[in-house]
Tab-separated table of C-alpha atoms (C1' of nucleotides) in Angstrom:
chain	number	residue	atom	x	y	z
A	1	UNK	CA	-26.752	-9.955	-9.523
A	2	UNK	CA	-28.823	-8.457	-6.413
A	3	UNK	CA	-27.534	-5.544	-4.440
A	4	UNK	CA	-26.992	-7.583	-1.447
A	5	UNK	CA	-24.696	-10.074	-3.316
A	6	UNK	CA	-22.968	-6.911	-4.501
A	7	UNK	CA	-22.230	-5.953	-1.267
A	8	UNK	CA	-21.067	-9.148	-0.139
A	9	UNK	CA	-17.911	-8.944	-2.757
A	10	UNK	CA	-17.722	-5.350	-1.622
A	11	UNK	CA	-17.102	-6.420	2.208
A	12	UNK	CA	-14.522	-8.870	1.139
A	13	UNK	CA	-12.641	-6.551	-0.669
A	14	UNK	CA	-12.784	-3.975	2.349
A	15	UNK	CA	-12.002	-6.733	4.665
A	16	UNK	CA	-8.992	-7.656	2.582
A	17	UNK	CA	-7.705	-4.191	2.414
A	18	UNK	CA	-7.668	-3.593	6.215
A	19	UNK	CA	-6.090	-7.213	6.891
A	20	UNK	CA	-3.484	-6.099	4.689
A	21	UNK	CA	-2.535	-3.074	6.277
A	22	UNK	CA	-2.936	-4.780	9.613
A	23	UNK	CA	-0.569	-7.848	8.873
A	24	UNK	CA	1.949	-5.246	7.336
A	25	UNK	CA	2.204	-3.200	10.545
A	26	UNK	CA	2.538	-6.493	12.242
A	27	UNK	CA	5.368	-7.996	10.415
A	28	UNK	CA	7.154	-4.640	9.931
A	29	UNK	CA	6.903	-4.249	13.820
A	30	UNK	CA	9.159	-7.338	14.017
A	31	UNK	CA	11.752	-6.510	11.176
A	32	UNK	CA	15.237	-4.654	11.705
A	33	UNK	CA	15.164	-1.098	10.998
A	34	UNK	CA	15.182	-0.013	7.572
A	35	UNK	CA	13.589	-3.186	6.305
A	36	UNK	CA	9.898	-3.617	5.364
A	37	UNK	CA	7.487	-6.182	4.281
A	38	UNK	CA	8.198	-6.161	0.446
A	39	UNK	CA	12.241	-6.724	1.557
A	40	UNK	CA	10.882	-9.710	3.666
A	41	UNK	CA	8.726	-11.055	1.113
A	42	UNK	CA	11.384	-11.071	-1.614
A	43	UNK	CA	13.810	-12.794	1.047
A	44	UNK	CA	11.245	-15.366	2.072
A	45	UNK	CA	10.627	-16.334	-1.668
A	46	UNK	CA	14.360	-16.632	-2.306
A	47	UNK	CA	14.409	-19.062	0.578
A	48	UNK	CA	11.549	-21.309	-0.139
A	49	UNK	CA	11.536	-21.401	-3.977
A	50	UNK	CA	15.398	-21.153	-4.221
A	51	UNK	CA	17.578	-18.022	-5.264
A	52	UNK	CA	19.009	-17.323	-8.681
A	53	UNK	CA	15.777	-15.541	-10.192
A	54	UNK	CA	15.893	-12.544	-12.169
A	55	UNK	CA	14.610	-9.290	-11.196
A	56	UNK	CA	11.704	-9.546	-13.533
A	57	UNK	CA	10.606	-12.858	-12.520
A	58	UNK	CA	10.226	-11.520	-8.967
A	59	UNK	CA	8.240	-8.569	-10.169
A	60	UNK	CA	6.079	-10.914	-11.823
A	61	UNK	CA	5.721	-13.239	-8.835
A	62	UNK	CA	4.836	-10.613	-6.601
A	63	UNK	CA	2.451	-8.510	-9.068
A	64	UNK	CA	4.370	-4.973	-8.695
A	65	UNK	CA	6.018	-3.290	-11.407
A	66	UNK	CA	9.559	-3.882	-12.120
A	67	UNK	CA	10.693	-0.480	-10.934
A	68	UNK	CA	9.456	-0.996	-7.673
A	69	UNK	CA	11.110	-4.415	-7.824
A	70	UNK	CA	14.430	-2.580	-8.504
A	71	UNK	CA	13.909	-0.279	-5.615
A	72	UNK	CA	13.534	-3.100	-3.061
A	73	UNK	CA	16.316	-5.205	-4.341
A	74	UNK	CA	18.405	-2.341	-4.056
A	75	UNK	CA	17.404	-1.918	-0.419
A	76	UNK	CA	18.162	-5.612	0.326
A	77	UNK	CA	21.466	-5.161	-1.502
A	78	UNK	CA	22.310	-2.382	0.668
A	79	UNK	CA	21.629	-4.001	3.540
A	80	UNK	CA	24.056	-6.988	2.546
A	81	UNK	CA	21.149	-9.845	2.306
A	82	UNK	CA	21.419	-10.609	-1.042
A	83	UNK	CA	23.728	-9.970	-3.962
A	84	UNK	CA	22.991	-9.021	-7.615
A	85	UNK	CA	25.242	-10.918	-10.152
A	86	UNK	CA	24.890	-10.663	-13.978
A	87	UNK	CA	23.074	-13.496	-15.714
A	88	UNK	CA	25.423	-15.553	-17.794
A	89	UNK	CA	22.519	-16.559	-19.936
A	90	UNK	CA	21.458	-13.089	-20.766
A	91	UNK	CA	23.606	-9.980	-21.027
A	92	UNK	CA	20.477	-7.893	-20.199
A	93	UNK	CA	19.522	-9.356	-16.991
A	94	UNK	CA	20.827	-10.172	-13.383
A	95	UNK	CA	20.376	-12.681	-10.978
A	96	UNK	CA	19.526	-12.155	-7.400
A	97	UNK	CA	21.499	-14.456	-5.017
A	98	UNK	CA	21.076	-15.027	-1.082
A	99	UNK	CA	23.736	-14.107	1.140
A	100	UNK	CA	24.235	-15.951	4.743
A	101	UNK	CA	23.013	-12.684	6.429
A	102	UNK	CA	19.815	-12.750	4.345
A	103	UNK	CA	18.912	-16.108	5.252
A	104	UNK	CA	19.846	-15.231	9.118
A	105	UNK	CA	17.652	-12.480	9.286
A	106	UNK	CA	14.985	-14.383	7.491
A	107	UNK	CA	14.998	-17.214	10.092
A	108	UNK	CA	15.332	-14.963	13.082
A	109	UNK	CA	12.325	-13.117	11.818
A	110	UNK	CA	10.245	-16.279	11.442
A	111	UNK	CA	11.527	-17.380	14.812
A	112	UNK	CA	10.240	-14.294	16.379
A	113	UNK	CA	6.855	-14.560	14.503
A	114	UNK	CA	6.411	-18.206	15.507
A	115	UNK	CA	4.658	-17.396	19.148
A	116	UNK	CA	2.751	-14.728	17.366
A	117	UNK	CA	1.202	-16.760	15.144
A	118	UNK	CA	0.178	-19.129	17.818
A	119	UNK	CA	-1.769	-16.328	19.114
A	120	UNK	CA	-3.438	-16.042	16.001
A	121	UNK	CA	-4.318	-19.581	15.748
A	122	UNK	CA	-6.416	-19.120	18.808
A	123	UNK	CA	-8.378	-16.653	16.825
A	124	UNK	CA	-8.222	-18.713	13.468
A	125	UNK	CA	-7.622	-22.311	13.313
A	126	UNK	CA	-5.196	-23.743	10.828
A	127	UNK	CA	-8.197	-25.666	9.614
A	128	UNK	CA	-9.882	-22.101	8.903
A	129	UNK	CA	-6.915	-21.015	6.908
A	130	UNK	CA	-6.548	-24.139	4.893
A	131	UNK	CA	-10.307	-23.618	3.967
A	132	UNK	CA	-10.018	-19.986	3.036
A	133	UNK	CA	-6.686	-20.118	1.163
A	134	UNK	CA	-7.774	-22.001	-1.987
A	135	UNK	CA	-10.831	-19.554	-2.517
A	136	UNK	CA	-8.743	-16.611	-1.904
A	137	UNK	CA	-6.262	-18.431	-4.560
A	138	UNK	CA	-9.114	-18.662	-7.170
A	139	UNK	CA	-9.906	-15.034	-6.868
A	140	UNK	CA	-6.412	-13.934	-6.933
A	141	UNK	CA	-5.969	-15.530	-10.339
A	142	UNK	CA	-9.101	-14.514	-11.778
A	143	UNK	CA	-8.510	-10.832	-10.805
A	144	UNK	CA	-4.783	-11.368	-12.347
A	145	UNK	CA	-6.058	-12.855	-15.652
A	146	UNK	CA	-8.832	-10.169	-15.665
A	147	UNK	CA	-5.998	-7.614	-15.421
A	148	UNK	CA	-5.160	-8.236	-19.195
B	1	UNK	CA	3.383	-25.225	16.241
B	2	UNK	CA	4.875	-26.978	13.285
B	3	UNK	CA	6.677	-25.336	10.197
B	4	UNK	CA	4.265	-26.314	7.944
B	5	UNK	CA	1.348	-24.509	9.789
B	6	UNK	CA	3.719	-21.398	10.139
B	7	UNK	CA	3.829	-21.651	6.293
B	8	UNK	CA	0.282	-21.819	5.958
B	9	UNK	CA	-0.386	-18.692	7.848
B	10	UNK	CA	2.351	-16.977	5.740
B	11	UNK	CA	0.732	-18.054	2.649
B	12	UNK	CA	-2.318	-16.243	3.657
B	13	UNK	CA	-0.825	-13.198	4.483
B	14	UNK	CA	1.042	-13.286	1.184
B	15	UNK	CA	-2.296	-14.098	-0.754
B	16	UNK	CA	-3.778	-11.343	1.101
B	17	UNK	CA	-1.106	-8.826	0.081
B	18	UNK	CA	-1.368	-9.834	-3.436
B	19	UNK	CA	-5.196	-9.623	-3.378
B	20	UNK	CA	-5.274	-6.351	-1.938
B	21	UNK	CA	-2.963	-4.827	-4.785
B	22	UNK	CA	-4.983	-6.510	-7.373
B	23	UNK	CA	-8.153	-5.283	-6.008
B	24	UNK	CA	-6.891	-1.816	-5.412
B	25	UNK	CA	-5.912	-1.685	-9.126
B	26	UNK	CA	-9.056	-2.959	-10.213
B	27	UNK	CA	-11.042	-0.390	-8.166
B	28	UNK	CA	-8.574	2.555	-9.246
B	29	UNK	CA	-8.873	1.727	-12.904
B	30	UNK	CA	-12.748	2.656	-12.647
B	31	UNK	CA	-12.387	5.956	-10.802
B	32	UNK	CA	-12.344	9.456	-12.330
B	33	UNK	CA	-8.717	10.637	-12.971
B	34	UNK	CA	-7.058	11.776	-9.651
B	35	UNK	CA	-9.209	9.604	-7.610
B	36	UNK	CA	-7.836	6.640	-5.671
B	37	UNK	CA	-8.825	3.960	-3.382
B	38	UNK	CA	-8.931	5.823	-0.172
B	39	UNK	CA	-10.867	8.546	-1.603
B	40	UNK	CA	-13.394	5.964	-2.812
B	41	UNK	CA	-13.364	4.317	0.668
B	42	UNK	CA	-14.172	7.782	2.608
B	43	UNK	CA	-16.875	8.680	0.316
B	44	UNK	CA	-18.350	5.171	0.554
B	45	UNK	CA	-18.334	5.586	4.410
B	46	UNK	CA	-19.974	8.949	4.530
B	47	UNK	CA	-22.786	7.586	2.481
B	48	UNK	CA	-23.270	4.389	4.134
B	49	UNK	CA	-23.012	5.406	7.781
B	50	UNK	CA	-23.808	9.117	7.265
B	51	UNK	CA	-21.622	12.373	7.104
B	52	UNK	CA	-20.860	15.162	9.691
B	53	UNK	CA	-17.899	12.871	11.225
B	54	UNK	CA	-14.681	14.593	12.180
B	55	UNK	CA	-11.384	13.912	10.240
B	56	UNK	CA	-9.946	12.267	13.440
B	57	UNK	CA	-13.035	9.856	13.674
B	58	UNK	CA	-12.495	8.927	9.830
B	59	UNK	CA	-9.036	8.189	10.411
B	60	UNK	CA	-9.805	5.984	13.463
B	61	UNK	CA	-12.299	3.911	11.329
B	62	UNK	CA	-9.826	3.532	8.662
B	63	UNK	CA	-6.906	2.692	10.791
B	64	UNK	CA	-4.824	5.366	9.330
B	65	UNK	CA	-2.708	8.114	10.927
B	66	UNK	CA	-4.529	11.304	10.991
B	67	UNK	CA	-1.943	13.126	8.992
B	68	UNK	CA	-2.625	10.495	5.944
B	69	UNK	CA	-6.680	11.171	6.505
B	70	UNK	CA	-5.863	15.168	6.221
B	71	UNK	CA	-4.230	14.463	2.827
B	72	UNK	CA	-7.135	12.320	1.558
B	73	UNK	CA	-9.659	14.705	2.656
B	74	UNK	CA	-7.698	17.642	1.136
B	75	UNK	CA	-8.144	15.429	-2.225
B	76	UNK	CA	-11.729	14.775	-1.960
B	77	UNK	CA	-12.390	18.708	-1.207
B	78	UNK	CA	-9.937	19.562	-4.139
B	79	UNK	CA	-12.444	17.518	-6.453
B	80	UNK	CA	-15.480	19.165	-5.163
B	81	UNK	CA	-16.865	15.769	-3.460
B	82	UNK	CA	-17.065	16.635	0.140
B	83	UNK	CA	-17.097	19.954	2.156
B	84	UNK	CA	-15.259	20.723	5.357
B	85	UNK	CA	-17.082	23.127	7.788
B	86	UNK	CA	-16.269	24.102	11.374
B	87	UNK	CA	-17.293	21.879	14.006
B	88	UNK	CA	-19.643	24.430	16.046
B	89	UNK	CA	-19.211	22.078	19.219
B	90	UNK	CA	-15.694	22.071	19.175
B	91	UNK	CA	-13.477	24.907	17.762
B	92	UNK	CA	-10.170	22.724	17.037
B	93	UNK	CA	-12.006	20.428	14.990
B	94	UNK	CA	-13.838	20.135	11.518
B	95	UNK	CA	-16.700	18.108	10.195
B	96	UNK	CA	-16.782	16.551	6.819
B	97	UNK	CA	-20.007	16.784	4.765
B	98	UNK	CA	-20.759	14.976	1.387
B	99	UNK	CA	-21.528	17.403	-1.552
B	100	UNK	CA	-24.242	16.097	-4.228
B	101	UNK	CA	-21.393	15.558	-6.586
B	102	UNK	CA	-19.638	12.760	-4.011
B	103	UNK	CA	-22.647	11.101	-3.953
B	104	UNK	CA	-23.176	11.109	-7.739
B	105	UNK	CA	-19.553	9.956	-8.274
B	106	UNK	CA	-19.831	6.975	-5.763
B	107	UNK	CA	-23.013	5.744	-7.151
B	108	UNK	CA	-21.702	5.817	-10.649
B	109	UNK	CA	-18.818	3.991	-9.609
B	110	UNK	CA	-20.694	1.216	-7.862
B	111	UNK	CA	-22.939	0.923	-10.817
B	112	UNK	CA	-19.898	0.490	-13.251
B	113	UNK	CA	-18.673	-2.285	-10.694
B	114	UNK	CA	-21.858	-4.103	-10.651
B	115	UNK	CA	-21.152	-6.156	-14.063
B	116	UNK	CA	-17.480	-6.730	-12.988
B	117	UNK	CA	-18.533	-8.275	-9.898
B	118	UNK	CA	-20.524	-10.626	-12.154
B	119	UNK	CA	-17.462	-11.691	-13.779
B	120	UNK	CA	-15.746	-12.361	-10.379
B	121	UNK	CA	-18.824	-14.669	-9.413
B	122	UNK	CA	-17.814	-17.138	-11.910
B	123	UNK	CA	-14.549	-17.363	-10.517
B	124	UNK	CA	-15.475	-17.368	-6.800
B	125	UNK	CA	-19.347	-18.018	-5.985
B	126	UNK	CA	-21.425	-16.089	-3.634
B	127	UNK	CA	-21.427	-19.102	-1.210
B	128	UNK	CA	-17.793	-19.350	-1.100
B	129	UNK	CA	-17.344	-15.669	-0.210
B	130	UNK	CA	-19.828	-15.908	2.522
B	131	UNK	CA	-18.024	-18.977	3.813
B	132	UNK	CA	-14.661	-16.879	3.906
B	133	UNK	CA	-15.732	-13.585	4.887
B	134	UNK	CA	-16.520	-14.416	8.729
B	135	UNK	CA	-13.351	-16.133	9.195
B	136	UNK	CA	-11.298	-13.072	7.645
B	137	UNK	CA	-13.444	-10.722	10.138
B	138	UNK	CA	-12.215	-12.920	12.931
B	139	UNK	CA	-8.806	-12.636	11.714
B	140	UNK	CA	-9.132	-9.081	11.316
B	141	UNK	CA	-10.553	-8.333	14.965
B	142	UNK	CA	-7.812	-10.219	16.412
B	143	UNK	CA	-4.862	-8.344	14.779
B	144	UNK	CA	-6.762	-5.191	15.527
B	145	UNK	CA	-6.656	-6.166	19.129
B	146	UNK	CA	-3.219	-7.301	19.256
B	147	UNK	CA	-1.959	-4.004	17.465
B	148	UNK	CA	-2.269	-2.511	21.188
C	1	DC	C1'	23.729	-9.843	-42.328
C	2	DA	C1'	21.008	-5.611	-41.592
C	3	DT	C1'	17.275	-3.618	-39.537
C	4	DA	C1'	13.211	-3.690	-36.541
C	5	DT	C1'	11.103	-5.329	-32.465
C	6	DA	C1'	11.199	-6.870	-28.118
C	7	DT	C1'	12.891	-7.396	-23.349
C	8	DA	C1'	15.870	-6.311	-18.712
C	9	DG	C1'	16.857	-3.041	-15.998
C	10	DT	C1'	17.645	1.808	-14.517
C	11	DT	C1'	16.700	6.918	-13.790
C	12	DC	C1'	13.560	10.451	-12.921
C	13	DG	C1'	9.278	12.529	-11.692
C	14	DA	C1'	4.731	12.648	-9.855
C	15	DC	C1'	2.623	11.504	-6.006
C	16	DA	C1'	0.966	8.680	-1.410
C	17	DT	C1'	1.898	7.582	3.150
C	18	DC	C1'	3.313	8.491	7.797
C	19	DG	C1'	6.322	10.145	11.499
C	20	DT	C1'	7.834	14.402	14.082
C	21	DA	C1'	7.012	19.093	14.864
C	22	DT	C1'	3.647	22.912	15.483
C	23	DC	C1'	-0.250	25.494	16.439
C	24	DA	C1'	-4.641	26.349	18.400
C	25	DA	C1'	-8.563	25.195	21.152
C	26	DT	C1'	-10.074	22.469	25.094
C	27	DC	C1'	-9.979	20.087	29.361
C	28	DA	C1'	-8.432	19.181	34.235
C	29	DA	C1'	-6.564	20.549	38.637
C	30	DG	C1'	-5.739	23.664	41.936
D	1	DC	C1'	-9.024	32.117	36.958
D	2	DT	C1'	-4.616	30.302	35.722
D	3	DT	C1'	-1.686	26.747	34.264
D	4	DG	C1'	-0.382	22.307	32.256
D	5	DA	C1'	-1.908	18.489	29.895
D	6	DT	C1'	-4.406	16.808	26.051
D	7	DT	C1'	-6.519	16.671	21.636
D	8	DG	C1'	-7.691	18.140	16.739
D	9	DA	C1'	-5.662	19.487	12.504
D	10	DT	C1'	-1.972	21.038	9.687
D	11	DA	C1'	3.022	21.575	7.679
D	12	DC	C1'	7.007	19.479	6.366
D	13	DG	C1'	10.436	16.068	5.318
D	14	DA	C1'	11.953	11.040	4.513
D	15	DT	C1'	10.529	7.450	2.127
D	16	DG	C1'	7.738	4.037	-1.023
D	17	DT	C1'	5.149	3.277	-5.240
D	18	DC	C1'	5.063	3.412	-9.932
D	19	DG	C1'	4.279	5.131	-14.885
D	20	DA	C1'	7.260	7.120	-18.902
D	21	DA	C1'	11.301	7.605	-20.720
D	22	DC	C1'	15.889	5.768	-21.683
D	23	DT	C1'	20.031	2.334	-22.576
D	24	DA	C1'	21.817	-1.890	-23.788
D	25	DT	C1'	21.071	-6.653	-24.988
D	26	DA	C1'	18.579	-10.222	-27.430
D	27	DT	C1'	15.333	-11.847	-30.886
D	28	DA	C1'	12.877	-12.153	-35.255
D	29	DT	C1'	12.353	-10.908	-39.825
D	30	DG	C1'	13.628	-10.005	-44.575
DNA sequence: CATATATAGTTCGACATCGTATCAATCAAG
DNA sequence: CTTGATTGATACGATGTCGAACTATATATG
């Protein structure tokens, strides 16, 4: 592989790094005090995919160590946004359930974000996002598999 | 903006978040013990753009608080990869200089990464990356400006 | 059934990030 | 020149991330 090709991949990772930083700051500026991006990510997942997942399942979904997920879930629980109940099917495990407050908080954040996204849409069109997304997903799946 | 459009942007940010995590892990697995991605990023910058920058300049470049940059530079110095010398033009400030060991470490890491990128190329072609990159850059520039 | 192994979750410790406060040097205004 | 505001860098404290070790339960194997 020529050096120039290397540098393009390199540039992609660099861009991803900066974007992650910026988008996280962007989101967290609009979250209630004490809540950060991972909290919102989990909440959002519980709503769009459905609650009742176990912590390990969530950890796998978000590609974080289970110990990080424990911490994130503790925060959500402390803020009264989710509830942890035992898993009747497995005595070792728990299940995470949304509380109405969690849904409310997520909806409010989404609503606050709506107008912001319209701003973003002036820079990057919906079509462009739809063009980029499958490629990034391919890359993510590859890296995920390479991780083992 | 319809809800479905919202969710596509959301998905993009989610994908970016996971990719950042995976690619950072990927890089750090190939760095010497005690060094992490920010160290490599700074080193790389000093080589490609030239050394002699001040810590604040570096902090601005990488969009991190200056206190984080202090920490990162302390790590690089401790590992003997860079050298901090006073800035003759400003008594408050310092300048960061590459040491030969720093250049050597960076080059070795780049070399180790080359074959890995070839693996990635089987999943995502060079053309696809070139297609994605300008769009991500547009998004990054927009978010960067919106930050103020 | 008994024992070995694997898995879910937590605790603990190491370390990174970052906001606030602080210090020293510079710059600006009069 | 003097004084007040600004800027570069660091120290410190709070919090997030994550690996290692641990406990409890489940599963597999003989």
